[in-house]
Coordinates of C-alpha atoms in Angstrom, one line a residue:
M1 CA 0.0 0.0 0.0
N2 CA 1.4 3.4 -1.0
E3 CA 2.2 5.9 1.7
K4 CA 0.2 9.2 1.5
Q5 CA 1.6 12.7 1.8
R6 CA 1.2 14.5 5.1
T7 CA 0.9 18.1 6.3
I8 CA 0.4 19.4 9.9
K9 CA -3.0 19.5 11.6
N10 CA -2.7 22.7 13.6
E11 CA -0.5 25.8 13.2
V12 CA 2.3 26.0 15.7
S13 CA 4.9 28.8 16.4
I14 CA 8.4 29.1 17.8
S15 CA 10.4 32.2 18.7
G16 CA 14.1 32.6 19.4
V17 CA 17.3 34.3 18.4
G18 CA 19.4 33.7 15.2
L19 CA 22.9 32.3 16.0
H20 CA 24.7 34.4 13.5
T21 CA 22.6 37.6 13.1
G22 CA 21.6 37.8 16.8
R23 CA 18.1 38.9 15.6
S24 CA 15.0 37.6 17.3
A25 CA 12.6 35.9 15.0
S26 CA 9.3 34.1 15.2
L27 CA 8.2 31.4 12.8
T28 CA 4.9 29.6 12.3
F29 CA 4.4 26.2 10.7
K30 CA 1.3 26.2 8.5
A31 CA -0.5 23.4 6.7
A32 CA 0.0 23.2 2.9
P33 CA -1.6 21.3 0.1
E34 CA -0.3 18.2 -1.7
N35 CA 3.0 18.5 -3.7
H36 CA 3.7 21.9 -2.0
G37 CA 6.9 20.7 -0.3
Y38 CA 8.7 23.0 2.1
K39 CA 8.6 26.7 1.6
F40 CA 9.6 29.7 3.7
Q41 CA 7.8 33.0 3.6
R42 CA 9.4 36.2 4.8
I43 CA 6.4 38.0 6.3
D44 CA 8.5 40.9 7.5
L45 CA 9.4 42.0 3.9
D46 CA 7.3 43.9 1.4
G47 CA 5.3 41.5 -0.7
K48 CA 6.0 38.7 1.7
P49 CA 8.3 36.8 -0.7
V50 CA 8.3 33.0 -0.7
I51 CA 11.5 31.0 -0.8
D52 CA 11.4 27.4 -2.0
A53 CA 13.5 25.0 0.2
D54 CA 15.3 23.8 -2.9
V55 CA 19.0 23.0 -3.4
D56 CA 19.1 25.2 -6.4
N57 CA 18.3 28.2 -4.2
V58 CA 21.3 27.6 -1.8
T59 CA 23.5 30.8 -1.8
D60 CA 25.8 30.2 1.2
T61 CA 27.0 27.2 3.2
S62 CA 29.8 28.8 5.2
R63 CA 28.1 29.0 8.6
G64 CA 25.0 26.9 8.0
T65 CA 22.8 26.6 5.0
T66 CA 21.2 29.7 3.4
I67 CA 18.6 29.8 0.6
S68 CA 17.6 32.9 -1.4
Q69 CA 14.8 33.6 -3.9
N70 CA 12.6 36.4 -5.0
G71 CA 14.9 39.0 -3.4
A72 CA 14.8 37.4 0.1
S73 CA 16.9 35.0 2.1
V74 CA 16.6 32.8 5.1
S75 CA 19.6 31.2 6.8
T76 CA 20.4 28.3 9.3
I77 CA 17.5 26.3 7.9
E78 CA 19.1 22.8 8.3
H79 CA 17.9 21.9 11.8
L80 CA 14.3 22.9 11.0
L81 CA 14.3 20.9 7.7
A82 CA 15.8 17.9 9.5
S83 CA 12.8 18.0 11.9
L84 CA 10.3 18.0 9.1
V85 CA 12.0 15.0 7.4
G86 CA 12.3 13.2 10.8
M87 CA 8.6 13.8 11.6
E88 CA 7.7 12.7 8.0
I89 CA 5.9 15.9 7.1
D90 CA 5.8 16.5 3.4
N91 CA 4.0 19.8 2.9
V92 CA 4.3 22.9 5.1
L93 CA 4.6 26.6 4.8
I94 CA 7.0 28.3 7.3
E95 CA 6.2 31.9 7.9
I96 CA 9.2 33.7 9.4
D97 CA 9.6 37.4 10.4
G98 CA 13.4 37.5 10.2
P99 CA 16.4 36.5 8.1
E100 CA 17.5 33.5 10.2
V101 CA 15.8 30.5 11.8
P102 CA 16.2 30.6 15.6
I103 CA 19.0 28.5 16.9
M104 CA 17.1 27.4 20.0
D105 CA 19.4 24.9 21.8
G106 CA 21.4 24.1 18.7
S107 CA 19.5 20.9 17.9
S108 CA 16.2 20.0 16.2
S109 CA 14.4 19.3 19.5
F110 CA 12.3 22.4 19.7
F111 CA 11.1 22.1 16.1
T112 CA 10.4 18.4 16.5
E113 CA 8.4 19.0 19.7
A114 CA 6.4 21.8 18.0
L115 CA 5.5 19.5 15.1
D116 CA 4.6 16.8 17.6
R117 CA 2.1 19.3 19.2
A118 CA 0.8 20.3 15.8
G119 CA -0.1 16.7 14.8
Y120 CA -0.4 15.7 11.2
V121 CA -3.1 15.1 8.6
I122 CA -2.9 12.4 5.9
Q123 CA -3.5 13.8 2.5
K124 CA -4.9 12.2 -0.7
L125 CA -1.9 12.0 -2.9
D126 CA 0.8 9.3 -2.6
R127 CA 4.2 10.2 -1.3
E128 CA 6.7 10.0 -4.2
Y129 CA 10.0 8.6 -3.1
Y130 CA 13.2 8.7 -5.1
T131 CA 14.8 5.3 -4.8
I132 CA 18.6 5.4 -5.3
P133 CA 19.1 3.2 -8.4
H134 CA 22.8 2.6 -8.1
N135 CA 25.8 3.7 -6.1
M136 CA 26.3 7.5 -6.4
H137 CA 29.5 9.1 -5.1
Y138 CA 30.7 12.5 -4.1
T139 CA 34.2 13.3 -2.9
E140 CA 36.3 16.4 -1.9
P141 CA 39.9 15.0 -1.8
E142 CA 41.3 18.2 -0.3
R143 CA 39.0 17.9 2.7
E144 CA 39.0 14.1 2.8
V145 CA 35.2 14.2 2.3
E146 CA 33.5 11.1 0.9
M147 CA 29.8 10.5 0.4
V148 CA 28.0 7.6 -1.2
A149 CA 24.3 6.8 -1.8
M150 CA 23.5 3.2 -2.2
P151 CA 20.2 1.3 -3.1
L152 CA 18.1 0.3 -0.1
E153 CA 14.4 -0.1 0.5
G154 CA 14.2 2.4 3.4
Y155 CA 16.2 5.4 4.6
R156 CA 19.4 4.6 6.4
L157 CA 22.2 7.1 7.2
T158 CA 25.7 6.6 8.5
C159 CA 28.1 9.4 9.4
M160 CA 31.8 9.4 10.5
I161 CA 33.7 12.5 11.6
D162 CA 37.4 12.8 12.2
Y163 CA 39.0 16.2 12.9
N164 CA 42.4 14.9 13.9
S165 CA 41.7 16.1 17.4
P166 CA 42.9 14.2 20.4
V167 CA 39.9 15.5 22.3
L168 CA 37.1 14.7 19.8
G169 CA 38.7 11.8 18.0
S170 CA 36.9 9.7 15.4
Q171 CA 33.1 9.2 15.9
H172 CA 30.4 7.4 14.1
A173 CA 26.6 7.7 14.2
S174 CA 23.9 6.0 12.3
I175 CA 20.1 5.4 12.0
S176 CA 18.6 2.4 10.3
S177 CA 15.2 4.1 9.8
I178 CA 13.9 7.7 9.8
D179 CA 11.6 6.6 12.6
E180 CA 14.7 6.8 14.9
F181 CA 15.2 10.5 14.2
K182 CA 13.0 11.8 17.1
T183 CA 14.6 9.7 19.8
E184 CA 18.2 9.2 18.5
I185 CA 19.1 12.3 16.5
A186 CA 16.8 15.3 17.1
A187 CA 18.4 16.3 20.5
S188 CA 22.0 16.4 19.2
R189 CA 23.4 19.9 19.4
T190 CA 25.7 21.7 17.1
F191 CA 29.4 22.0 18.2
C192 CA 32.5 24.0 17.5
F193 CA 36.1 24.0 18.6
L194 CA 37.3 26.7 21.0
H195 CA 39.6 28.3 18.5
E196 CA 36.7 28.6 16.0
L197 CA 34.5 30.2 18.8
E198 CA 37.2 32.7 19.6
T199 CA 37.6 33.6 15.9
L200 CA 33.9 34.0 15.4
V201 CA 33.6 36.2 18.5
D202 CA 36.6 38.3 17.4
N203 CA 34.9 38.9 14.1
N204 CA 31.5 39.6 15.6
L205 CA 30.0 36.7 13.6
I206 CA 27.9 34.9 16.3
K207 CA 25.8 37.7 17.6
G208 CA 23.2 35.3 18.9
G209 CA 25.8 32.9 20.3
D210 CA 25.2 31.5 23.8
L211 CA 26.9 28.7 25.6
N212 CA 23.5 27.0 26.0
N213 CA 23.2 26.3 22.2
A214 CA 26.5 24.7 21.3
I215 CA 29.1 22.1 22.5
V216 CA 32.5 23.8 22.7
I217 CA 35.4 21.4 22.3
V218 CA 38.6 22.6 23.9
D219 CA 41.3 21.7 21.3
K220 CA 44.1 23.7 22.8
D221 CA 45.7 24.7 26.2
V222 CA 43.7 27.5 27.9
N223 CA 44.6 29.5 30.9
D224 CA 42.4 30.9 33.6
S225 CA 42.4 34.4 32.1
E226 CA 41.0 33.0 28.8
L227 CA 38.3 31.1 30.6
T228 CA 37.5 34.2 32.7
S229 CA 37.1 36.3 29.5
L230 CA 34.8 33.7 28.0
A231 CA 32.7 33.6 31.1
K232 CA 32.3 37.4 31.1
L233 CA 31.5 37.3 27.3
F234 CA 28.7 34.8 27.8
N235 CA 27.5 36.2 31.2
R236 CA 28.7 33.1 33.2
K237 CA 30.0 33.1 36.7
D238 CA 32.8 30.8 35.7
I239 CA 33.7 28.3 33.0
K240 CA 36.0 25.3 33.2
V241 CA 37.1 22.5 31.0
A242 CA 35.2 19.3 31.8
K243 CA 36.9 15.9 31.8
E244 CA 35.5 15.1 28.4
G245 CA 37.5 18.0 26.9
I246 CA 34.6 20.3 26.5
L247 CA 33.6 23.5 28.3
N248 CA 31.5 22.7 31.3
N249 CA 28.6 24.9 30.2
I250 CA 26.6 21.8 29.2
E251 CA 26.7 18.0 29.6
L252 CA 26.8 15.8 26.6
R253 CA 23.5 14.1 25.8
Y254 CA 25.3 11.3 23.9
Q255 CA 28.9 10.2 24.0
N256 CA 29.0 10.7 20.2
E257 CA 26.7 13.8 20.1
P258 CA 28.9 15.6 17.5
A259 CA 28.7 12.8 15.0
R260 CA 24.9 12.6 15.6
H261 CA 24.6 16.3 14.9
K262 CA 26.5 16.0 11.7
L263 CA 24.1 13.3 10.7
L264 CA 21.2 15.7 11.6
D265 CA 22.7 18.3 9.3
M266 CA 22.9 15.8 6.5
I267 CA 19.2 15.0 6.8
G268 CA 18.3 18.7 6.8
D269 CA 20.5 19.6 3.8
L270 CA 19.5 16.6 1.8
A271 CA 15.8 17.6 2.3
L272 CA 16.6 20.4 -0.2
I273 CA 16.5 17.7 -2.9
G274 CA 12.7 18.1 -2.7
V275 CA 11.6 14.5 -2.5
P276 CA 12.0 11.8 0.2
L277 CA 14.7 9.3 -0.4
K278 CA 15.0 5.6 -0.2
G279 CA 18.6 4.5 0.1
H280 CA 21.6 4.3 2.4
I281 CA 23.6 7.5 2.6
M282 CA 27.1 7.1 4.0
A283 CA 29.3 10.1 4.7
A284 CA 32.9 10.6 6.0
R285 CA 33.7 14.1 7.3
P286 CA 30.6 15.8 5.8
G287 CA 29.8 19.5 6.0
H288 CA 27.1 21.8 4.6
A289 CA 29.0 22.5 1.4
A290 CA 29.5 18.8 0.7
N291 CA 25.9 18.0 1.7
V292 CA 24.6 20.6 -0.7
A293 CA 26.9 19.5 -3.6
F294 CA 25.8 15.9 -3.1
A295 CA 22.1 16.9 -2.9
K296 CA 22.6 18.7 -6.3
K297 CA 24.0 15.6 -7.8
I298 CA 21.1 13.5 -6.6
K299 CA 18.6 16.1 -7.8
A300 CA 20.2 16.1 -11.3
A301 CA 19.8 12.3 -11.4
I302 CA 16.2 12.6 -10.5
K303 CA 15.6 15.3 -13.2
K304 CA 17.3 13.1 -15.8
E305 CA 15.2 10.1 -14.8
R306 CA 12.0 12.1 -14.9
S307 CA 12.8 13.5 -18.3
K308 CA 13.1 10.0 -19.7
K309 CA 9.8 9.1 -18.2
R310 CA 8.1 12.1 -19.7
V311 CA 9.3 11.2 -23.2
H312 CA 7.9 7.9 -24.4
L313 CA 10.3 5.7 -26.3
Y314 CA 9.2 4.4 -29.7
D315 CA 10.3 1.6 -31.9
P316 CA 11.3 3.3 -35.2
G317 CA 11.0 -0.1 -36.9
A318 CA 7.4 -0.6 -35.9
K319 CA 4.7 -1.0 -38.6
P320 CA 3.8 2.6 -39.6
L321 CA 0.4 4.1 -39.6
Y322 CA 1.3 6.0 -42.7
D323 CA 4.3 5.2 -45.0
V324 CA 6.0 7.8 -47.1
V325 CA 3.6 7.4 -50.1
Q326 CA 0.6 8.0 -47.8
I327 CA 2.4 11.0 -46.2
M328 CA 2.6 12.5 -49.7
D329 CA -1.2 12.2 -50.0
I330 CA -1.4 14.6 -46.9
L331 CA 1.6 16.9 -47.2
P332 CA 2.4 19.0 -50.3
H333 CA 6.2 18.5 -49.7
R334 CA 8.2 16.4 -52.1
P335 CA 11.8 15.2 -52.2
P336 CA 14.4 16.6 -51.6
F337 CA 12.3 18.7 -49.2
L338 CA 10.2 15.9 -47.7
F339 CA 11.8 15.0 -44.4
I340 CA 9.4 12.5 -42.9
D341 CA 9.6 8.8 -43.8
K342 CA 6.7 7.4 -41.8
I343 CA 4.1 8.2 -39.1
L344 CA 3.8 5.8 -36.2
E345 CA 1.0 7.4 -34.2
L346 CA -1.7 10.0 -34.7
S347 CA -4.5 11.1 -32.3
K348 CA -6.5 14.3 -31.9
T349 CA -3.8 15.8 -29.8
H350 CA -0.4 14.2 -30.8
V351 CA 1.5 12.7 -33.7
V352 CA 4.7 10.6 -33.9
G353 CA 6.9 10.7 -37.0
V354 CA 10.2 9.2 -38.1
K355 CA 13.1 10.6 -40.1
N356 CA 15.9 8.3 -41.2
V357 CA 19.1 10.3 -41.7
T358 CA 21.2 8.9 -44.6
M359 CA 24.5 10.0 -46.2
N360 CA 23.0 9.9 -49.7
E361 CA 20.8 13.0 -49.0
D362 CA 21.7 16.0 -51.2
L363 CA 22.2 18.3 -48.3
F364 CA 25.4 16.5 -47.1
Q365 CA 27.2 17.5 -50.3
G366 CA 27.5 21.0 -49.0
H367 CA 26.9 20.8 -45.2
F368 CA 30.2 19.8 -43.5
P369 CA 30.9 17.0 -46.1
G370 CA 34.0 16.0 -44.3
T371 CA 32.2 15.8 -41.0
P372 CA 28.5 15.3 -41.9
V373 CA 26.0 16.8 -39.4
F374 CA 22.3 16.9 -40.0
P375 CA 21.4 20.6 -39.9
G376 CA 19.4 22.0 -37.0
V377 CA 17.1 24.0 -39.3
I378 CA 16.2 20.8 -41.2
Q379 CA 15.5 19.1 -37.8
V380 CA 13.0 21.8 -37.0
E381 CA 11.5 21.5 -40.5
A382 CA 11.1 17.7 -40.1
M383 CA 9.5 18.3 -36.8
A384 CA 7.2 20.9 -38.4
Q385 CA 6.2 18.4 -41.1
T386 CA 5.4 15.9 -38.5
G387 CA 3.2 18.5 -36.8
G388 CA 1.7 19.3 -40.2
I389 CA 0.3 15.7 -40.3
L390 CA -1.5 16.4 -37.0
V391 CA -2.8 19.8 -38.0
L392 CA -4.0 18.6 -41.5
S393 CA -5.8 15.7 -40.0
T394 CA -8.4 18.1 -38.7
V395 CA -9.5 19.4 -42.1
P396 CA -11.9 17.6 -44.5
D397 CA -9.4 17.1 -47.4
P398 CA -5.8 17.8 -46.5
R399 CA -4.8 18.1 -50.2
N400 CA -6.6 21.5 -50.3
Y401 CA -4.7 22.9 -47.3
I402 CA -1.2 23.7 -46.2
T403 CA 0.3 24.8 -42.9
L404 CA 2.4 28.0 -42.5
F405 CA 4.7 28.8 -39.6
L406 CA 3.7 31.9 -37.6
K407 CA 6.3 31.5 -34.8
I408 CA 9.0 29.2 -33.4
D409 CA 10.0 29.6 -29.7
N410 CA 12.3 27.9 -27.2
V411 CA 14.3 26.0 -29.8
R412 CA 17.1 23.9 -28.3
F413 CA 19.5 21.6 -30.0
R414 CA 20.8 19.1 -27.4
A415 CA 23.0 16.7 -29.4
Q416 CA 24.5 16.2 -32.8
V417 CA 22.6 14.2 -35.4
S418 CA 24.7 12.3 -38.0
P419 CA 24.0 10.0 -41.0
G420 CA 22.9 6.6 -39.7
D421 CA 20.7 8.1 -37.0
T422 CA 17.0 7.8 -36.9
I423 CA 15.1 10.7 -35.3
V424 CA 11.7 10.1 -33.8
F425 CA 9.6 13.2 -33.5
R426 CA 6.6 13.7 -31.2
C427 CA 4.4 16.8 -31.5
D428 CA 1.7 17.6 -29.0
L429 CA -1.0 20.3 -29.2
M430 CA -0.4 22.8 -26.4
E431 CA -4.0 23.9 -26.6
P432 CA -7.0 23.2 -28.9
I433 CA -6.8 24.5 -32.4
R434 CA -8.7 27.8 -32.7
R435 CA -9.5 29.7 -35.9
G436 CA -7.0 27.6 -37.8
I437 CA -4.1 28.4 -35.4
A438 CA -2.3 25.4 -33.9
Q439 CA 0.3 25.6 -31.1
M440 CA 2.5 22.5 -30.6
K441 CA 5.4 21.3 -28.5
G442 CA 7.8 19.2 -30.4
V443 CA 10.6 16.8 -29.3
G444 CA 13.0 14.9 -31.4
M445 CA 14.9 11.9 -30.1
V446 CA 17.6 9.6 -31.2
G447 CA 17.2 6.5 -29.1
E448 CA 16.8 7.7 -25.5
K449 CA 18.5 11.0 -26.1
I450 CA 16.7 14.2 -26.8
V451 CA 18.4 16.0 -29.8
V452 CA 16.0 18.9 -30.5
E453 CA 12.9 20.5 -29.0
A454 CA 10.8 23.5 -29.9
E455 CA 7.4 25.2 -29.5
M456 CA 5.7 26.0 -32.9
M457 CA 2.7 28.0 -34.0
A458 CA 1.2 27.3 -37.4
Q459 CA -1.8 28.4 -39.4
I460 CA -4.0 26.2 -41.6
T461 CA -4.4 27.9 -45.0
R462 CA -6.3 26.8 -48.1
I463 CA -4.0 26.3 -51.1
K464 CA -6.1 28.6 -53.2
E465 CA -5.3 31.5 -50.8
S466 CA -1.5 30.9 -50.9
E467 CA 0.9 28.9 -52.9
T468 CA 3.8 29.5 -50.4
T469 CA 4.8 26.7 -48.2
L470 CA 7.6 26.1 -45.7

């Protein structure tokens, strides 16, 4: 039984301070319809611009993940997105009145608890997973980052961190199901090394920083005066180094809390792919930049797969609906300007035609004879002739009519066509034919590869009215 999409049942709000901006912000989770996904709305800005939580909108990964669209940005989104994935919410609008998601305690706990209070509603449409089809790799040799996605029926994540630190050491974390997120991952807080904290403070970059929302790992010798300065900065009576090698501002919730938090960040950043995954994601030394780069790679694979599904593959050797002789009973074109060899399909809204490209065609005598390439303009003409079969099928006697181009838009040539190739054209009406005007979307393919596509507008004209054809 297919799983259904979910949104939240009741609105719920959270307020807090942004880690990097130091600005207070309130956000509200709101229910959203099917296939809406995750979207942020900056209600504090003119026009209340919406920002899609999409990996293509990522503009910064230096100190968290930032997305920008429609002239607006929202930063440090990863902990919130991880909570939505972990609670298996598919569609939600997040209204926010500031530029940064509140850091809260540095984990996903507050967001997860809020979503728990909101409850969820099962929607009508099925949840569409992307199942990892084969091993997919991403590496950054200079940072020793390695990530791999492997086929698996489920969502499993494994993370390893190693900062060459005698204090932190090498740590691993994993979950075998997203169901474990709430209890095993959500409460894991962000962390930083003491030298990083001091640099950030010196550069006024963590204006909302508080020792309550981060684990500070002491990776160098510190004296009492440095600890006193930190205590004063963060309004503490005193600060010491605990036996685990961290500042004693907080106690670890898990022995491997840093590794668990890196896994949390992975879940949040990979949410920007836009669809839930089925697979096993393994990562060594990941960070926001690597997570986003890997998310883009997976999204590109999804886009490629979906484009193949949208374009039906045809057998050019199948028995034709019309052969070339029958085509000449419909179209006024004749060799050497007839570029369609057969029609495979024809309905009220679409047509499929075939062009066999051979070296003995006249055009190759003058068009790159040493490196024969089938001209792009002829590809468009062949596509138009295929569309002409569709358009002329709507008139009583096609022999009394011709079709004339009015406009061609969005023409793209995606791959070279050479002698020996067979192009299969499919043209679909973009809207019903009105007053003799037809608008079509055309795609030409060689095997599974799209070679040309275009949008065409043509007019049906009686031959008596004009003797000019394309």
